[in-house]
């Protein structure tokens, strides 16, 4: 049952209001964050400059010369009350397929340089995560990780990086892993990382601390907007999207990479309407219904 604690609002300097839906990370809180921030964009309130949704909170930047902080707070509290009703937690979304070469040689070369982080797995992040989650068979692990879609809760750390939480998976079946004790100096572009219960795709080469278990064959960040899906944004992810990871072989990975380079690759996308109320009532069965035909 969706029950929310009272939202805490704080003024941050002269230009920001911070709203905390809940102290702990709950996927239900994120449904509310996305519903509220979508509603704020629709209203296009004069003086509101930027909206920053996060896992269980959001931040609003405003122009105090156009709207007073207390006037804006009235808007936020009114919308917050409306979105505390689970029937109001619904929004347009997309299921997007991300082809992934799991246990690849590219990220493996990187992780071998950090063997001291998990010596029991020989510096291999993929093997380490398998063992951490009780798997002994590679294919079984890959199937388990790629079985459920990952709900994009927020973007951050670097441009285009999106946090995905496995939606519909039973609590005791969610694959998790600790982050590195100290960050890597290098992470390959499009590496697939796992930290806690969240899976991410690193948009560009960067530092990083998530366990690397594969590599995406397609970009999630396209500065030059050379692929059609990036026509409206240089970022693939939007909060509320569902990413479905599809395991591919090494040969398939390089074939897709060639299509991307030729600008002929078409992402597999299914537009959906997501209802938190239906998810609350039906759980994994609702996710299966959304995934039908995909």
JSON list of N, CA and C in Angstrom, two decimals, residues 127-161:
[
{"chain": "A", "resi": 127, "resn": "UNK", "atom": "N", "xyz": [32.90, -11.83, -11.92]},
{"chain": "A", "resi": 127, "resn": "UNK", "atom": "CA", "xyz": [32.97, -13.01, -11.06]},
{"chain": "A", "resi": 127, "resn": "UNK", "atom": "C", "xyz": [32.66, -12.64, -9.61]},
{"chain": "A", "resi": 128, "resn": "UNK", "atom": "N", "xyz": [33.16, -11.49, -9.18]},
{"chain": "A", "resi": 128, "resn": "UNK", "atom": "CA", "xyz": [32.92, -11.03, -7.81]},
{"chain": "A", "resi": 128, "resn": "UNK", "atom": "C", "xyz": [31.43, -10.84, -7.54]},
{"chain": "A", "resi": 129, "resn": "UNK", "atom": "N", "xyz": [30.72, -10.18, -8.48]},
{"chain": "A", "resi": 129, "resn": "UNK", "atom": "CA", "xyz": [29.29, -9.94, -8.30]},
{"chain": "A", "resi": 129, "resn": "UNK", "atom": "C", "xyz": [28.52, -11.25, -8.33]},
{"chain": "A", "resi": 130, "resn": "UNK", "atom": "N", "xyz": [28.91, -12.17, -9.21]},
{"chain": "A", "resi": 130, "resn": "UNK", "atom": "CA", "xyz": [28.28, -13.49, -9.23]},
{"chain": "A", "resi": 130, "resn": "UNK", "atom": "C", "xyz": [28.36, -14.15, -7.87]},
{"chain": "A", "resi": 131, "resn": "UNK", "atom": "N", "xyz": [29.57, -14.19, -7.30]},
{"chain": "A", "resi": 131, "resn": "UNK", "atom": "CA", "xyz": [29.77, -14.85, -6.01]},
{"chain": "A", "resi": 131, "resn": "UNK", "atom": "C", "xyz": [29.02, -14.13, -4.89]},
{"chain": "A", "resi": 132, "resn": "UNK", "atom": "N", "xyz": [29.00, -12.81, -4.95]},
{"chain": "A", "resi": 132, "resn": "UNK", "atom": "CA", "xyz": [28.30, -12.04, -3.93]},
{"chain": "A", "resi": 132, "resn": "UNK", "atom": "C", "xyz": [26.81, -12.36, -3.89]},
{"chain": "A", "resi": 133, "resn": "UNK", "atom": "N", "xyz": [26.28, -12.77, -5.04]},
{"chain": "A", "resi": 133, "resn": "UNK", "atom": "CA", "xyz": [24.84, -13.03, -5.13]},
{"chain": "A", "resi": 133, "resn": "UNK", "atom": "C", "xyz": [24.50, -14.52, -5.22]},
{"chain": "A", "resi": 134, "resn": "UNK", "atom": "N", "xyz": [25.49, -15.36, -4.93]},
{"chain": "A", "resi": 134, "resn": "UNK", "atom": "CA", "xyz": [25.23, -16.79, -4.84]},
{"chain": "A", "resi": 134, "resn": "UNK", "atom": "C", "xyz": [25.11, -17.53, -6.15]},
{"chain": "A", "resi": 135, "resn": "UNK", "atom": "N", "xyz": [25.65, -16.97, -7.23]},
{"chain": "A", "resi": 135, "resn": "UNK", "atom": "CA", "xyz": [25.60, -17.64, -8.53]},
{"chain": "A", "resi": 135, "resn": "UNK", "atom": "C", "xyz": [26.93, -18.35, -8.81]},
{"chain": "A", "resi": 136, "resn": "UNK", "atom": "N", "xyz": [26.84, -19.51, -9.42]},
{"chain": "A", "resi": 136, "resn": "UNK", "atom": "CA", "xyz": [28.05, -20.23, -9.84]},
{"chain": "A", "resi": 136, "resn": "UNK", "atom": "C", "xyz": [28.10, -20.39, -11.35]},
{"chain": "A", "resi": 137, "resn": "UNK", "atom": "N", "xyz": [26.96, -20.14, -12.00]},
{"chain": "A", "resi": 137, "resn": "UNK", "atom": "CA", "xyz": [26.88, -20.30, -13.46]},
{"chain": "A", "resi": 137, "resn": "UNK", "atom": "C", "xyz": [26.71, -18.93, -14.12]},
{"chain": "A", "resi": 138, "resn": "UNK", "atom": "N", "xyz": [27.56, -18.64, -15.07]},
{"chain": "A", "resi": 138, "resn": "UNK", "atom": "CA", "xyz": [27.57, -17.35, -15.75]},
{"chain": "A", "resi": 138, "resn": "UNK", "atom": "C", "xyz": [26.25, -17.05, -16.45]},
{"chain": "A", "resi": 139, "resn": "UNK", "atom": "N", "xyz": [25.74, -18.00, -17.22]},
{"chain": "A", "resi": 139, "resn": "UNK", "atom": "CA", "xyz": [24.51, -17.76, -17.98]},
{"chain": "A", "resi": 139, "resn": "UNK", "atom": "C", "xyz": [23.31, -17.54, -17.08]},
{"chain": "A", "resi": 140, "resn": "UNK", "atom": "N", "xyz": [23.27, -18.26, -15.96]},
{"chain": "A", "resi": 140, "resn": "UNK", "atom": "CA", "xyz": [22.17, -18.09, -15.01]},
{"chain": "A", "resi": 140, "resn": "UNK", "atom": "C", "xyz": [22.20, -16.69, -14.41]},
{"chain": "A", "resi": 141, "resn": "UNK", "atom": "N", "xyz": [23.41, -16.22, -14.10]},
{"chain": "A", "resi": 141, "resn": "UNK", "atom": "CA", "xyz": [23.55, -14.86, -13.55]},
{"chain": "A", "resi": 141, "resn": "UNK", "atom": "C", "xyz": [23.11, -13.81, -14.57]},
{"chain": "A", "resi": 142, "resn": "UNK", "atom": "N", "xyz": [23.56, -13.96, -15.81]},
{"chain": "A", "resi": 142, "resn": "UNK", "atom": "CA", "xyz": [23.20, -12.99, -16.86]},
{"chain": "A", "resi": 142, "resn": "UNK", "atom": "C", "xyz": [21.68, -12.97, -17.05]},
{"chain": "A", "resi": 143, "resn": "UNK", "atom": "N", "xyz": [21.07, -14.16, -17.07]},
{"chain": "A", "resi": 143, "resn": "UNK", "atom": "CA", "xyz": [19.62, -14.24, -17.23]},
{"chain": "A", "resi": 143, "resn": "UNK", "atom": "C", "xyz": [18.91, -13.55, -16.08]},
{"chain": "A", "resi": 144, "resn": "UNK", "atom": "N", "xyz": [19.41, -13.73, -14.86]},
{"chain": "A", "resi": 144, "resn": "UNK", "atom": "CA", "xyz": [18.80, -13.12, -13.68]},
{"chain": "A", "resi": 144, "resn": "UNK", "atom": "C", "xyz": [18.89, -11.60, -13.73]},
{"chain": "A", "resi": 145, "resn": "UNK", "atom": "N", "xyz": [20.05, -11.09, -14.15]},
{"chain": "A", "resi": 145, "resn": "UNK", "atom": "CA", "xyz": [20.23, -9.63, -14.19]},
{"chain": "A", "resi": 145, "resn": "UNK", "atom": "C", "xyz": [19.41, -8.98, -15.29]},
{"chain": "A", "resi": 146, "resn": "UNK", "atom": "N", "xyz": [19.23, -9.68, -16.40]},
{"chain": "A", "resi": 146, "resn": "UNK", "atom": "CA", "xyz": [18.56, -9.09, -17.56]},
{"chain": "A", "resi": 146, "resn": "UNK", "atom": "C", "xyz": [17.07, -9.44, -17.64]},
{"chain": "A", "resi": 147, "resn": "UNK", "atom": "N", "xyz": [16.54, -10.16, -16.66]},
{"chain": "A", "resi": 147, "resn": "UNK", "atom": "CA", "xyz": [15.15, -10.60, -16.72]},
{"chain": "A", "resi": 147, "resn": "UNK", "atom": "C", "xyz": [14.15, -9.48, -16.50]},
{"chain": "A", "resi": 148, "resn": "UNK", "atom": "N", "xyz": [14.50, -8.52, -15.64]},
{"chain": "A", "resi": 148, "resn": "UNK", "atom": "CA", "xyz": [13.56, -7.45, -15.28]},
{"chain": "A", "resi": 148, "resn": "UNK", "atom": "C", "xyz": [14.01, -6.12, -15.87]},
{"chain": "A", "resi": 149, "resn": "UNK", "atom": "N", "xyz": [13.06, -5.23, -16.18]},
{"chain": "A", "resi": 149, "resn": "UNK", "atom": "CA", "xyz": [13.44, -3.89, -16.63]},
{"chain": "A", "resi": 149, "resn": "UNK", "atom": "C", "xyz": [13.94, -3.05, -15.46]},
{"chain": "A", "resi": 150, "resn": "UNK", "atom": "N", "xyz": [14.76, -2.06, -15.76]},
{"chain": "A", "resi": 150, "resn": "UNK", "atom": "CA", "xyz": [15.33, -1.19, -14.74]},
{"chain": "A", "resi": 150, "resn": "UNK", "atom": "C", "xyz": [14.71, 0.20, -14.85]},
{"chain": "A", "resi": 151, "resn": "UNK", "atom": "N", "xyz": [14.08, 0.61, -13.76]},
{"chain": "A", "resi": 151, "resn": "UNK", "atom": "CA", "xyz": [13.35, 1.87, -13.71]},
{"chain": "A", "resi": 151, "resn": "UNK", "atom": "C", "xyz": [14.34, 3.01, -13.47]},
{"chain": "A", "resi": 152, "resn": "UNK", "atom": "N", "xyz": [14.37, 3.98, -14.36]},
{"chain": "A", "resi": 152, "resn": "UNK", "atom": "CA", "xyz": [15.31, 5.10, -14.24]},
{"chain": "A", "resi": 152, "resn": "UNK", "atom": "C", "xyz": [14.78, 6.08, -13.19]},
{"chain": "A", "resi": 153, "resn": "UNK", "atom": "N", "xyz": [15.47, 6.14, -12.07]},
{"chain": "A", "resi": 153, "resn": "UNK", "atom": "CA", "xyz": [15.00, 6.98, -10.96]},
{"chain": "A", "resi": 153, "resn": "UNK", "atom": "C", "xyz": [15.55, 8.40, -11.02]},
{"chain": "A", "resi": 154, "resn": "UNK", "atom": "N", "xyz": [16.78, 8.57, -11.54]},
{"chain": "A", "resi": 154, "resn": "UNK", "atom": "CA", "xyz": [17.38, 9.91, -11.60]},
{"chain": "A", "resi": 154, "resn": "UNK", "atom": "C", "xyz": [18.61, 9.89, -12.48]},
{"chain": "A", "resi": 155, "resn": "UNK", "atom": "N", "xyz": [19.09, 11.08, -12.82]},
{"chain": "A", "resi": 155, "resn": "UNK", "atom": "CA", "xyz": [20.31, 11.24, -13.60]},
{"chain": "A", "resi": 155, "resn": "UNK", "atom": "C", "xyz": [21.31, 12.04, -12.78]},
{"chain": "A", "resi": 156, "resn": "UNK", "atom": "N", "xyz": [22.61, 11.76, -12.99]},
{"chain": "A", "resi": 156, "resn": "UNK", "atom": "CA", "xyz": [23.61, 12.52, -12.25]},
{"chain": "A", "resi": 156, "resn": "UNK", "atom": "C", "xyz": [24.99, 11.92, -12.36]},
{"chain": "A", "resi": 157, "resn": "UNK", "atom": "N", "xyz": [25.90, 12.39, -11.55]},
{"chain": "A", "resi": 157, "resn": "UNK", "atom": "CA", "xyz": [27.32, 12.03, -11.49]},
{"chain": "A", "resi": 157, "resn": "UNK", "atom": "C", "xyz": [28.07, 12.58, -12.70]},
{"chain": "A", "resi": 158, "resn": "UNK", "atom": "N", "xyz": [27.61, 12.23, -13.91]},
{"chain": "A", "resi": 158, "resn": "UNK", "atom": "CA", "xyz": [28.16, 12.82, -15.12]},
{"chain": "A", "resi": 158, "resn": "UNK", "atom": "C", "xyz": [27.03, 12.93, -16.14]},
{"chain": "A", "resi": 159, "resn": "UNK", "atom": "N", "xyz": [27.17, 13.78, -17.17]},
{"chain": "A", "resi": 159, "resn": "UNK", "atom": "CA", "xyz": [26.07, 13.99, -18.12]},
{"chain": "A", "resi": 159, "resn": "UNK", "atom": "C", "xyz": [25.57, 12.68, -18.74]},
{"chain": "A", "resi": 160, "resn": "UNK", "atom": "N", "xyz": [24.26, 12.43, -18.59]},
{"chain": "A", "resi": 160, "resn": "UNK", "atom": "CA", "xyz": [23.64, 11.27, -19.22]},
{"chain": "A", "resi": 160, "resn": "UNK", "atom": "C", "xyz": [23.68, 10.01, -18.41]},
{"chain": "A", "resi": 161, "resn": "UNK", "atom": "N", "xyz": [24.28, 10.01, -17.22]},
{"chain": "A", "resi": 161, "resn": "UNK", "atom": "CA", "xyz": [24.34, 8.80, -16.42]},
{"chain": "A", "resi": 161, "resn": "UNK", "atom": "C", "xyz": [23.04, 8.65, -15.64]}
]
